[in-house]
Each structure stands twice: as structure tokens, then as C-alpha cells.
mmCIF file of C-alpha atoms and ligand atoms in Angstrom:
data_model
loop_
_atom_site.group_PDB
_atom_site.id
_atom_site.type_symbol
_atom_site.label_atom_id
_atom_site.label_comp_id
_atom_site.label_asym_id
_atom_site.label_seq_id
_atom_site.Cartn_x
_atom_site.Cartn_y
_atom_site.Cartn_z
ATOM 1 C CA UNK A 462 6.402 11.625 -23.301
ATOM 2 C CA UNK A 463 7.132 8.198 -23.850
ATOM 3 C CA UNK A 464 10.429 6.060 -23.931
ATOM 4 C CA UNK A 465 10.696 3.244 -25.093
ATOM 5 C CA UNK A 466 13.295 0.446 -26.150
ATOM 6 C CA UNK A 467 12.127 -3.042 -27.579
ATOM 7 C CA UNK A 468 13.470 -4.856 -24.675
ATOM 8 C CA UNK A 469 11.637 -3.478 -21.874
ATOM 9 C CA UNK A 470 8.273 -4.562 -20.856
ATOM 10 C CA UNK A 471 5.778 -2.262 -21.422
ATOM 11 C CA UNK A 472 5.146 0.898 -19.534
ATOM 12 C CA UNK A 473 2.103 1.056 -17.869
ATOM 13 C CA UNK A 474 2.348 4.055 -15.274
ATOM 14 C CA UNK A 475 3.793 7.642 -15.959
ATOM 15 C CA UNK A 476 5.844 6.436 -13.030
ATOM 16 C CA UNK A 477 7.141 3.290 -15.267
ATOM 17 C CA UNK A 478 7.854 6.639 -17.941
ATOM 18 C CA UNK A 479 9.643 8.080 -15.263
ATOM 19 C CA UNK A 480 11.547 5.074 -14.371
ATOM 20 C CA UNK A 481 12.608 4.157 -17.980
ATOM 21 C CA UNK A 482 14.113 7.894 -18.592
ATOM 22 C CA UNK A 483 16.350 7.100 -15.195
ATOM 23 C CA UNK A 484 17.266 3.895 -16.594
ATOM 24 C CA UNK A 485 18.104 5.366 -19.572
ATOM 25 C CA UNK A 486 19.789 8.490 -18.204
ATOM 26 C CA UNK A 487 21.898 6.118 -16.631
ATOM 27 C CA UNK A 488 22.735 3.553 -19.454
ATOM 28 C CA UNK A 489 23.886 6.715 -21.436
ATOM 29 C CA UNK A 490 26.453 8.058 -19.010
ATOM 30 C CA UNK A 491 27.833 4.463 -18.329
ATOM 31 C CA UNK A 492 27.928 3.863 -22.539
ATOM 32 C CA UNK A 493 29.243 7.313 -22.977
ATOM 33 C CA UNK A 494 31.982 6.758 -20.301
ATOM 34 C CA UNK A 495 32.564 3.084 -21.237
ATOM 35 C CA UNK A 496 33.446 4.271 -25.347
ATOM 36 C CA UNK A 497 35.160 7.236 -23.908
ATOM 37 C CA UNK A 498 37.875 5.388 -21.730
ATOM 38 C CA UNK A 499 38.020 2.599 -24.084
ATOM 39 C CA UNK A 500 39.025 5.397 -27.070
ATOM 40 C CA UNK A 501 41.439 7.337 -24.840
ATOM 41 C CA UNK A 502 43.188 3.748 -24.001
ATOM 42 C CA UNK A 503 43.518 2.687 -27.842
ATOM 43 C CA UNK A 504 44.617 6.165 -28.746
ATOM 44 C CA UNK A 505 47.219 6.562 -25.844
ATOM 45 C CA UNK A 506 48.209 3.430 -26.176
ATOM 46 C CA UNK A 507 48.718 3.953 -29.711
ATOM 47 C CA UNK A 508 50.343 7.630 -29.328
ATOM 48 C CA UNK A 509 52.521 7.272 -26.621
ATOM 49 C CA UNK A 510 54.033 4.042 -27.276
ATOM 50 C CA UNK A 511 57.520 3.760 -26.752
ATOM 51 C CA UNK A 512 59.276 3.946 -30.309
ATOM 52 C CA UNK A 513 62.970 2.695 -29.317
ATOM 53 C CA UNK A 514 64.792 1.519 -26.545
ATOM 54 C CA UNK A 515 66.340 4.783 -25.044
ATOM 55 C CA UNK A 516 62.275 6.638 -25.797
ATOM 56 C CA UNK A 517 62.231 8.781 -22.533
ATOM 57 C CA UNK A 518 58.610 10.632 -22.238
ATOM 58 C CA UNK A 519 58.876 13.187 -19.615
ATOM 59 C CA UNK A 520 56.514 12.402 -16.284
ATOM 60 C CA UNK A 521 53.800 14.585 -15.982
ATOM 61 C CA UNK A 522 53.595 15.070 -12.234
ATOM 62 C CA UNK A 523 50.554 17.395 -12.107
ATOM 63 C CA UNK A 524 47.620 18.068 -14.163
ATOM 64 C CA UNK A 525 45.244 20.344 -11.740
ATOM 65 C CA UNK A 526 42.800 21.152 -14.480
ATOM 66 C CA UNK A 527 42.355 17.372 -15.701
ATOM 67 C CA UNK A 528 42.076 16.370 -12.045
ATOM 68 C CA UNK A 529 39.368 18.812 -11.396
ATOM 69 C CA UNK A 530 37.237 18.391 -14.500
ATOM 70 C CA UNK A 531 37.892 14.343 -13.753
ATOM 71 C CA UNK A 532 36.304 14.932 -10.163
ATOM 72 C CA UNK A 533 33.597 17.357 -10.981
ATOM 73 C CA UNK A 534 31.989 16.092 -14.048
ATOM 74 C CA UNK A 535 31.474 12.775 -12.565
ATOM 75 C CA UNK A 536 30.145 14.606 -9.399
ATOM 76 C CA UNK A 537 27.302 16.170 -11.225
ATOM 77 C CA UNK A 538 25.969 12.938 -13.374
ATOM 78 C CA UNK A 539 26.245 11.020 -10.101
ATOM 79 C CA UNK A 540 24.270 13.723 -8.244
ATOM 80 C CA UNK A 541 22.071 13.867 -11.125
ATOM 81 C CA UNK A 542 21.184 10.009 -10.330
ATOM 82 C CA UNK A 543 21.181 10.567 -6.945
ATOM 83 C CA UNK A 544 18.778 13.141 -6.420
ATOM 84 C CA UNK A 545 16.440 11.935 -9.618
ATOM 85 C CA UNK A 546 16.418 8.441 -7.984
ATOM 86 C CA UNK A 547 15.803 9.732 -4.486
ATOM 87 C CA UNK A 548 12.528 11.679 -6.111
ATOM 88 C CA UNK A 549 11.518 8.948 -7.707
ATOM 89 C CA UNK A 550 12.127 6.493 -4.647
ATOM 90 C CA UNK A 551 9.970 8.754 -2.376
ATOM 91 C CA UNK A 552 7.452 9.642 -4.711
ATOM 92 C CA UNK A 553 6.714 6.144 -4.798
ATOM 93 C CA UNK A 554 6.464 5.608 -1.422
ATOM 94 C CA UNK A 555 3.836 7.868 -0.421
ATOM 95 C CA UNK A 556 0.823 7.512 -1.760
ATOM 96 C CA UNK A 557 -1.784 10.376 -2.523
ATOM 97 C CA UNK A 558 -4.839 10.902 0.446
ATOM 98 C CA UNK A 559 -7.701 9.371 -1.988
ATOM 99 C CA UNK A 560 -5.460 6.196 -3.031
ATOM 100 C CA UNK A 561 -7.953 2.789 -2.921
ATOM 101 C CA UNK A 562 -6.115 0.376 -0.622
ATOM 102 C CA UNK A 563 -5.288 -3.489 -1.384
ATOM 103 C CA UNK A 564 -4.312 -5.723 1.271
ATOM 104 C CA UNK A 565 -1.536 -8.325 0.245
ATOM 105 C CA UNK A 566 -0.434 -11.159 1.890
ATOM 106 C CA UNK A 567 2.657 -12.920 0.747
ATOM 107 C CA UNK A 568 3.440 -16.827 1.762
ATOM 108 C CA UNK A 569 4.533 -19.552 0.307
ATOM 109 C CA UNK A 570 4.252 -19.763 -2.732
ATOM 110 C CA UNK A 571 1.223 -17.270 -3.340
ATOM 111 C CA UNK A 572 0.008 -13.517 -3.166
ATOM 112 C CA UNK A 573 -3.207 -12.609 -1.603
ATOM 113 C CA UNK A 574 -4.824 -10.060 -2.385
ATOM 114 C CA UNK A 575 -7.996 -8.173 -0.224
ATOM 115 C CA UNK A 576 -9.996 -5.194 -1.766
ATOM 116 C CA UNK A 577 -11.825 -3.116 0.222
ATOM 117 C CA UNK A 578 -15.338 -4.551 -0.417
ATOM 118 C CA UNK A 579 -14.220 -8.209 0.640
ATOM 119 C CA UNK A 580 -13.441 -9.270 -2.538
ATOM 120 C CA UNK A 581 -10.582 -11.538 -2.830
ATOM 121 C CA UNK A 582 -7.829 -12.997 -5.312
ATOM 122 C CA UNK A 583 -4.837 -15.406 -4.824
ATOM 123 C CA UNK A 584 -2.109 -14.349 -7.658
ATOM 124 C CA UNK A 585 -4.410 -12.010 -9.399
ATOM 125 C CA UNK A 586 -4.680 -8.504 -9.035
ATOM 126 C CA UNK A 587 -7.279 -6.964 -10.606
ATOM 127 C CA UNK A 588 -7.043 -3.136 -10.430
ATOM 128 C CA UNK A 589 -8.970 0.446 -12.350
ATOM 129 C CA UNK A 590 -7.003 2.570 -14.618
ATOM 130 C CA UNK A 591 -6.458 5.975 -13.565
ATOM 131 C CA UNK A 592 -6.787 5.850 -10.214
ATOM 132 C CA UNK A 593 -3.974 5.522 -7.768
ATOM 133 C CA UNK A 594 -3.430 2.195 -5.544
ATOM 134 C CA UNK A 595 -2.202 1.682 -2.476
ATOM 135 C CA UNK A 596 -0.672 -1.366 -1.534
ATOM 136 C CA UNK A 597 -0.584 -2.422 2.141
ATOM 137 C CA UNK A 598 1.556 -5.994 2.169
ATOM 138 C CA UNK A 599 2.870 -8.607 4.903
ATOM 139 C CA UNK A 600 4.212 -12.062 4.605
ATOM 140 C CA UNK A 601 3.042 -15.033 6.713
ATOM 141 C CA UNK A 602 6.181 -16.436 6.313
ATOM 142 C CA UNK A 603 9.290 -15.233 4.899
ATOM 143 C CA UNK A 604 10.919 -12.537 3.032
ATOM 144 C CA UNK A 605 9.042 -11.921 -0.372
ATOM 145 C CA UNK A 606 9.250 -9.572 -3.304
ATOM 146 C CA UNK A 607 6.440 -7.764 -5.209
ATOM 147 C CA UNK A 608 7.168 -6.904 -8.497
ATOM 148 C CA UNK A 609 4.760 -6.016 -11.324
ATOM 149 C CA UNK A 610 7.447 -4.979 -14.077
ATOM 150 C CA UNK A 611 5.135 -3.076 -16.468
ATOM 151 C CA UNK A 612 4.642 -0.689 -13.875
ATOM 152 C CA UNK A 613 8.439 -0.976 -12.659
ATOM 153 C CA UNK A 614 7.071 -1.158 -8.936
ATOM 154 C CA UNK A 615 9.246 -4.275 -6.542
ATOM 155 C CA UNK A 616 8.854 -3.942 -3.022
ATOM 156 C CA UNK A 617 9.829 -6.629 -0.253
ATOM 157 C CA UNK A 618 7.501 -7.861 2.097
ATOM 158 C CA UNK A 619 8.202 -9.232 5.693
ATOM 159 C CA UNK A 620 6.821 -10.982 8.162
ATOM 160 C CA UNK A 621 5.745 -8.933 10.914
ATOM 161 C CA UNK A 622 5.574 -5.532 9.732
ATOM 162 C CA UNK A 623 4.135 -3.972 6.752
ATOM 163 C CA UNK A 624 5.395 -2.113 3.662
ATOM 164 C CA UNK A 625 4.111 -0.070 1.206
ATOM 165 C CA UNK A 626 3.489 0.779 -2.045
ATOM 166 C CA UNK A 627 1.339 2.983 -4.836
ATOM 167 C CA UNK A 628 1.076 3.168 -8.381
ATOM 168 C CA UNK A 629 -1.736 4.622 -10.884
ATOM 169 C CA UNK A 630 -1.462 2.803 -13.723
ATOM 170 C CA UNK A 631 -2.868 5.041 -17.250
ATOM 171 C CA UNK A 632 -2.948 1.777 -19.745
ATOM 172 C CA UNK A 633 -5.318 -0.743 -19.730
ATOM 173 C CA UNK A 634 -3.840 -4.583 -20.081
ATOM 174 C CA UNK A 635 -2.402 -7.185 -18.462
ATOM 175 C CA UNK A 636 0.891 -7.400 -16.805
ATOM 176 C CA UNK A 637 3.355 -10.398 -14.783
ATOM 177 C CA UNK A 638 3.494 -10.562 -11.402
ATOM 178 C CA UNK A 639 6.256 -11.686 -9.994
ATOM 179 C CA UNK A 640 8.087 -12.746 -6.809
ATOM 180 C CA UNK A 641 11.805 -11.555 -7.029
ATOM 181 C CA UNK A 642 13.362 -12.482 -3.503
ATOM 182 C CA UNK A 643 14.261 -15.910 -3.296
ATOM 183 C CA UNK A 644 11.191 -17.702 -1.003
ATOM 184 C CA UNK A 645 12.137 -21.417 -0.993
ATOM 185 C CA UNK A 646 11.531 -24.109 -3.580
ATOM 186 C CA UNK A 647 8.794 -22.909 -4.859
ATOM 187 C CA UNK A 648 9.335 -19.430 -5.557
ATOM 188 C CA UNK A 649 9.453 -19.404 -8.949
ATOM 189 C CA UNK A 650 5.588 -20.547 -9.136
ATOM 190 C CA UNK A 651 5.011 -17.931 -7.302
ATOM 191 C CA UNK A 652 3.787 -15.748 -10.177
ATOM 192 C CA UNK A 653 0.744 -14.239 -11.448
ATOM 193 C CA UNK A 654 -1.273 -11.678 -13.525
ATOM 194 C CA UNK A 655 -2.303 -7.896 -12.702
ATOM 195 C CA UNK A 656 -5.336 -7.102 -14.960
ATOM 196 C CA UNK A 657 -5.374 -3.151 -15.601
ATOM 197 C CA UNK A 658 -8.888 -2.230 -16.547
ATOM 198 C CA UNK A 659 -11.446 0.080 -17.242
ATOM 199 C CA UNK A 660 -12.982 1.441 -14.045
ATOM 200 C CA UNK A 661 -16.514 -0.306 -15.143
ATOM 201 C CA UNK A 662 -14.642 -3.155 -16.183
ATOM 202 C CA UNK A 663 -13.515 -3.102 -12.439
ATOM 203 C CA UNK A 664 -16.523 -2.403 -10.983
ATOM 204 C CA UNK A 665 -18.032 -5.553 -13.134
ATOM 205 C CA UNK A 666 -15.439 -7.575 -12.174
ATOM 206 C CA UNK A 667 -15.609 -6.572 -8.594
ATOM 207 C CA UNK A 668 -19.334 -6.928 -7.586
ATOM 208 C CA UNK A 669 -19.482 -9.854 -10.253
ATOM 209 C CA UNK A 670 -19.044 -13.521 -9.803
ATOM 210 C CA UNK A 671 -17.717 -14.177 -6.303
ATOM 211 C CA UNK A 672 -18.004 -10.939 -5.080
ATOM 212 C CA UNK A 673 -20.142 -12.226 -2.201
ATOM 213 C CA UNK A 674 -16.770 -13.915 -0.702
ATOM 214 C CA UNK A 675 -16.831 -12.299 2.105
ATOM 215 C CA UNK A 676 -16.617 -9.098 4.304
ATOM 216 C CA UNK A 677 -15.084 -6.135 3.883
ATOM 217 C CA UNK A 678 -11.672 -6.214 5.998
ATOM 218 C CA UNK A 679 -13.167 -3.681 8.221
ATOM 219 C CA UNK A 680 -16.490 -5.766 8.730
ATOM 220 C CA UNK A 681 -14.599 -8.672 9.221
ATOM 221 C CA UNK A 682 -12.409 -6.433 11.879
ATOM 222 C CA UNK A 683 -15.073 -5.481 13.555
ATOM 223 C CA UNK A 684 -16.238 -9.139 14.092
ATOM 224 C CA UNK A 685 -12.893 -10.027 15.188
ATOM 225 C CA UNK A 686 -12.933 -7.224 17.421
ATOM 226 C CA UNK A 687 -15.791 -8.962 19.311
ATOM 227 C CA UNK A 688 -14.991 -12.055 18.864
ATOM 228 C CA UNK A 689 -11.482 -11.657 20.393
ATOM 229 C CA UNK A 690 -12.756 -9.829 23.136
ATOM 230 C CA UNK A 691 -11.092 -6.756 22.099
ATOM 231 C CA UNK A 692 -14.437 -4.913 22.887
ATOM 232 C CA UNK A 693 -13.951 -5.605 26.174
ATOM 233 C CA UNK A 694 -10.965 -3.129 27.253
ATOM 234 C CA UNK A 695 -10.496 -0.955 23.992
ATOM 235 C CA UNK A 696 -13.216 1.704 23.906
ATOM 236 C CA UNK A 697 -14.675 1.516 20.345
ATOM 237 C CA UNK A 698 -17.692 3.724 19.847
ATOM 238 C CA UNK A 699 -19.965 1.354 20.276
ATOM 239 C CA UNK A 700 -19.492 0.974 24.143
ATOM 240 C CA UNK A 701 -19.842 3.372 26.650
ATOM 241 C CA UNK A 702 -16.406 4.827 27.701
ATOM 242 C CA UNK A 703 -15.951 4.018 31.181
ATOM 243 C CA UNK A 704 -13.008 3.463 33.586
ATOM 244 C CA UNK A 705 -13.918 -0.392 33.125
ATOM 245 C CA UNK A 706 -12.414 -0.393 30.133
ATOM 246 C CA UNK A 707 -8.944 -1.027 30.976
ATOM 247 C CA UNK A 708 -6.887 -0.326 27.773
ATOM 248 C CA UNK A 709 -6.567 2.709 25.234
ATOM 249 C CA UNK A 710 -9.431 4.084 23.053
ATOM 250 C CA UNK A 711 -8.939 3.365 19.451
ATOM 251 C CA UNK A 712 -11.570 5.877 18.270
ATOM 252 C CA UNK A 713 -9.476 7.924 16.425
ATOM 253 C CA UNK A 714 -6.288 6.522 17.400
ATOM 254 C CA UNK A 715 -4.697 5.848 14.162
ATOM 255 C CA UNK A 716 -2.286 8.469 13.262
ATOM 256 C CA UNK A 717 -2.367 9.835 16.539
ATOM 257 C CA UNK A 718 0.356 10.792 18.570
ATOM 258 C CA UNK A 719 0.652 8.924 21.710
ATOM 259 C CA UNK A 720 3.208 9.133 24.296
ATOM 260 C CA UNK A 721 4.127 5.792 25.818
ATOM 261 C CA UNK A 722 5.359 4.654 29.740
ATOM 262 C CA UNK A 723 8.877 5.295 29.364
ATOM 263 C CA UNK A 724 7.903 8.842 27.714
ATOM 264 C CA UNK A 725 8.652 7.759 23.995
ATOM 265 C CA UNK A 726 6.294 9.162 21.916
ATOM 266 C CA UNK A 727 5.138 7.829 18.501
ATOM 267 C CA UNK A 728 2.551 7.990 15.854
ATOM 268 C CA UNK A 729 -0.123 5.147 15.738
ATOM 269 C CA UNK A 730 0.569 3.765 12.681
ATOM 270 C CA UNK A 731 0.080 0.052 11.110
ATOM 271 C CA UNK A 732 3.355 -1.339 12.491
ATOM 272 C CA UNK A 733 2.440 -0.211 16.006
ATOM 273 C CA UNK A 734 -1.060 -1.544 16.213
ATOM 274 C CA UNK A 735 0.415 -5.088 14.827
ATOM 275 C CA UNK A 736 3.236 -4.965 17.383
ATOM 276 C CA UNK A 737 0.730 -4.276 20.145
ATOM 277 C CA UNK A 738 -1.477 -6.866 18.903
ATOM 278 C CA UNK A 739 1.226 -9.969 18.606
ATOM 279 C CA UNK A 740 3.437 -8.629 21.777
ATOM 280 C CA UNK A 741 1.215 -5.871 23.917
ATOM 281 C CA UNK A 742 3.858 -5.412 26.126
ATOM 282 C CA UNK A 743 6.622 -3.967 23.964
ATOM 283 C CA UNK A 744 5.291 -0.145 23.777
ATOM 284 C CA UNK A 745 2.758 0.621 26.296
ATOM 285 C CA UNK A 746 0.396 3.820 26.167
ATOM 286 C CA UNK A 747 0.404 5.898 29.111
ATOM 287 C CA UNK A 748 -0.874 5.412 31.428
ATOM 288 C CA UNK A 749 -1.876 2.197 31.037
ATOM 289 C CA UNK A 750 -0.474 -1.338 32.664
ATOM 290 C CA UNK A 751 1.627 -4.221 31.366
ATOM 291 C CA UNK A 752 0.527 -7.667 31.277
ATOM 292 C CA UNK A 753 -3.643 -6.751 31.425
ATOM 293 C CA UNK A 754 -3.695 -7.340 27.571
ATOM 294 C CA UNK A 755 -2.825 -10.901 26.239
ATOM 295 C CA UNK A 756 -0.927 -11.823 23.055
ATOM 296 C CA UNK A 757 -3.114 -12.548 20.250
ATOM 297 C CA UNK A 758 0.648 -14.230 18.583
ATOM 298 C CA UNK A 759 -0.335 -17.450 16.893
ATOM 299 C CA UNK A 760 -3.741 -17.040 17.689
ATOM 300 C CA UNK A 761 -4.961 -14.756 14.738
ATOM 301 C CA UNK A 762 -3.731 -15.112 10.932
ATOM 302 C CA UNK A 763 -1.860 -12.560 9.175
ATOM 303 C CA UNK A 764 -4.894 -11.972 7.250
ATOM 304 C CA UNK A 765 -7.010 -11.458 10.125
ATOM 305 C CA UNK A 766 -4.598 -9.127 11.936
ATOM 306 C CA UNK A 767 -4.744 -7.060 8.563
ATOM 307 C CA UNK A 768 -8.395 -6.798 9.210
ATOM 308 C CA UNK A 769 -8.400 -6.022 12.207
ATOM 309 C CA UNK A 770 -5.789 -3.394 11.771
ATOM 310 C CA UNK A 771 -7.973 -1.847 8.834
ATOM 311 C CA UNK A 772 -11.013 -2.061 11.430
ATOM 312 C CA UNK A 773 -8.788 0.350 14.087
ATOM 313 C CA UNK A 774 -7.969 2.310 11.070
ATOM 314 C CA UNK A 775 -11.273 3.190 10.112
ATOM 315 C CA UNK A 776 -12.768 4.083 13.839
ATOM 316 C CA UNK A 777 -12.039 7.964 13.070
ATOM 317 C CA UNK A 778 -14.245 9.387 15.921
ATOM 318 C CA UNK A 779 -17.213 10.754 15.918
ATOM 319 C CA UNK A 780 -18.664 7.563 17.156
ATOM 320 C CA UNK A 781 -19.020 6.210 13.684
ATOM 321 C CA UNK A 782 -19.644 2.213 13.290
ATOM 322 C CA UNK A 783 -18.142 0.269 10.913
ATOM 323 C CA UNK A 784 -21.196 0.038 8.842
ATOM 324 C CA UNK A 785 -21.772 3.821 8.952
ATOM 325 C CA UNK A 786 -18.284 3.825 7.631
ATOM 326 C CA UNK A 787 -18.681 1.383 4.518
ATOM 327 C CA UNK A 788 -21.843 2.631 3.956
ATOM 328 C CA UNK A 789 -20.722 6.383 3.701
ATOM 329 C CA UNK A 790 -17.888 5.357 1.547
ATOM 330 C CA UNK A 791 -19.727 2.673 -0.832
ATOM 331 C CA UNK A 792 -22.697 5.628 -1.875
HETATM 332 CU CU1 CUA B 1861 7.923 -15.482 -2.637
HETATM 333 CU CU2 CUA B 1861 9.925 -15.751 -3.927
#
């Protein structure tokens, strides 16, 4: 089922469907209500204008039946956009367990973009039909916006935390990309393209010219995680797990529930691995000590603490290595 009206960019998702038969749910009860009140006016106005001087009406003091169908009516419609737009809000949100993940990076004035063999893209995204995408996003900077209209997704993106989004687009072509929170002079340059193809299409584009950029983000973790010195106090498979190391395991620590020093206890999740990166005091697993690890603030690039966070991420016990990890996942 399709809608479409010649003023809206083109629909590119089911979800972009889904969006458009909101939109137009709601444009119909607003037009509806807008002709209605704006008949009832002319006609009342007209009907119950006062034909002489001494033209006494009688005042209606009460009309229970017209105030309850006046409350309840509206009560449903707005319900009805309430809980439609609450499905489709969350729906978007969470993304399904096999969604490939992209790493964004907003600054000033440009986008990006990491996919998960190393290949990168600065305003480009270049994505497979059919097959749902995560988005994992930060800012180096300020507040940004990422909007890709034909598949009605916008979702800000801050500095120091992450946010989220997924789509599966079902149309090959081409769509904007846009910024839409205001970033600084610049910010309207900060545009682009997302190229919906054909999943060989992708896979040509992918392992084709430049695809030798770089590492993976969890190879290039795992290099960081040396290079820091990470290795040296976080138990990582690799190393024997001793009482030497003086900081929490992270073999299997993401999406684990920890409880911390002052008996909080949280999932692991993306946000808590960057806070405990950039300020390692804040939330301390128990029952470790304050001030042993040092801030890595300044020191490591957004990019970089995306990597290494997507390194963490993918040390799911078992005493699997990064390579393992690619490799199982790239056959
Ligand atoms: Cu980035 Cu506007």
C-alpha cells in the first residue's frame, strides 16, 4: 500500500509508507475540522444574526450532549495520533538483532560515515536494499540533525553520547541528506547523498575502489586497545586473567548488568563505556577503585572512541579475538 501526494519526496521505506499515512491521517482531521468550524461560523453567523434592535435569542445555558460529543470525538482522533505516533516512534528506535551497523560522526560541517569492513564516506552513505540499518551516531562538536527525507528518518546527534537509528529501505535510488538542526555558519553545506542499492551493487561498491581505507572499527579498536594501554588493566581474552589486572573484564561485558560502588546497577551499554572512557571516575564497577584508570578526554577522537567502543562490543566471551570475530562474520 502506497500513499502518495506530489509534494512529498519519495518514499523509500515501508516505514516512510507508514509515516506518510500518519501525516496524512493527520492533515485530514485538521482539514476536516478546519472546513467544519469555518462552515458552522458562516452559517451561525448567518442564522442567528440579530434581525432588529429589540431581537432577544434566549441563552442556552447547557448543552450536555454537545459538550460530551465536543470532548470525546476529539479524544479519540487525538488518541488515535497518539498511540499510532508512539508505535511508529518506537518502532523506529529499535532496531531488529541482524541490523548491519554504520558508525556516523557529525561535525562541522560534514557526516562521517564508518561501515563495518573499514570502509569510509564523508557525506555519502551508501547502503543495500532490503536489509535493515542501524545507525550508531555522535557529534565531535555540536548538536546536529540526521535527516534522509525519502526515508522520513531525522534524528539529533550530540556530543558525548550516542543515538540511534534504523531503517530498511525496499527502493533502490538516491536520496538528500540533510542536516536539520542549526550547526553554525555552515550548516547548510552540510548536505549530502544516500545511495540505496542493490545488495551486489553494495558489495561492488564496498570492496571496490578505496575499500582498502582502512580497518574495520573493531580492528582498529583492538589496536587502540593496545596502543592506549587499555590491555594493561582490562582483561580482554587475549591476556591471562589475573589479579594484576586492575580494572573490569570486558569479555562479554557489553549488555551486561553490572552493579556499581554506590550499589547502582546498570546495563553496559554504548553511553556507559564512552562515559567511562572520557571520565572513568563517574560510575565505577564494583569492586573496583577510583582514580587507577586515567581519562582518555581529549586524548582520543570521537572516531576512535567509536572504535574502540565497537572493539568492547564485539569481545562476547568465549575468548574470541577480534580477527576470529571479523573473520566468522565476513565468511
Ligand atoms: Cu550540522 Cu546543521
Amino acid at each position: 500500500m502506497n500513499f502518495s501526494f506530489p509534494t512529498f519526496p519519495e518514499a523509500q521505506s515501508k516505514y516512510a509508507e507508514q509515516v506518510d499515512w500518519l501525516y496524512a491521517y493527520l492533515n485530514a482531521v485538521t482539514f476536516f475540522f478546519t472546513i467544519l468550524v469555518t462552515v458552522l461560523i458562516v452559517v451561525f453567523v448567518t442564522k442567528y444574526k440579530r434581525k432588529s434592535q429589540d431581537d432577544r435569542v434566549p441563552w442556552q445555558h447547557e448543552g450536555k450532549w454537545l459538550e460530551i460529543t465536543g470532548s470525546v470525538i476529539p479524544f479519540f482522533l487525538a488518541m488515535v495520533m497518539f498511540f499510532w505516533g508512539a508505535k511508529l516512534h518506537f518502532n523506529n528506535r529499535i532496531a531488529p538483532e541482524d541490523a548491519m551497523e554504520i558508525l556516523v560522526t557529525g561535525k562541522q560541517w560534514m557526516w562521517k560515515v564508518q561501515h563495518p569492513n573499514g570502509k569510509r564516506e564523508i557525506n555519502e552513505l551508501h547502503v543495500p536494499v532490503n536489509q535493515p540499518i542501524k545507525l550508531t551516531m555522535t557529534s565531535e562538536d555540536v548538536i546536529h540533525s540526521f535527516y534522509i527525507p525519502n526515508l522520513r528518518i531525522k534524528q539529533d546527534v550530540l556530543f558525548g553520547r550516542y543515538t540511534r537509528v534504523w531503517f530498511e529501505a525496499d527502493k533502490v535510488g538516491n536520496s538528500h541528506l540533510f542536516c536539520a538542526e542549526f550547526c553554525g555558519t555552515e550548516h547548510s553545506a552540510m548536505v549530502g547523498t544516500v545511495y540505496i542499492m542493490s545488495e551486489s551493487d553494495y558489495q561492488a561498491w564496498l570492496t571496490g575502489e578505496g575499500a582498502m581505507a582502512g580497518d574495520s572499527p573493531v580492528e582498529a579498536g583492538e589496536k587502540l586497545f593496545s596502543s592506549l594501554g587499555c590491555i594493561g588493566c582490562h582483561h580482554n581474552g587475549t591476556q591471562p586473567e589475573t589479579p594484576a589486572l586492575q580494572g573490569p573484564s570486558l569479555v562479554g561485558a557489553f549488555g551486561r548488568e553490572e552493579e556499581m560502588n554506590n550499589g547502582e546497577k546498570l546495563i553496559v551499554d554504548e553511553d556507559y563505556l564512552l562515559e567511562s572512557i572520557v571520565n572513568p571516575n563517574a560510575k565505577i564497577v564494583k569492586p573496583y577503585r577510583e582514580n587507577i584508570m586515567p581519562t582518555f578526554k581529549g586524548q582520543v577522537t570521537e572516531t576512535q572512541l567509536m572504535q574502540l567502543i565497537e572493539y568492547i562490543k564485539s569481545l562476547k566471551g568465549g575468548e574470541q579475538t577480534a580477527e576470529q570475530k571479523t573473520g566468522a562474520a565476513g565468511s
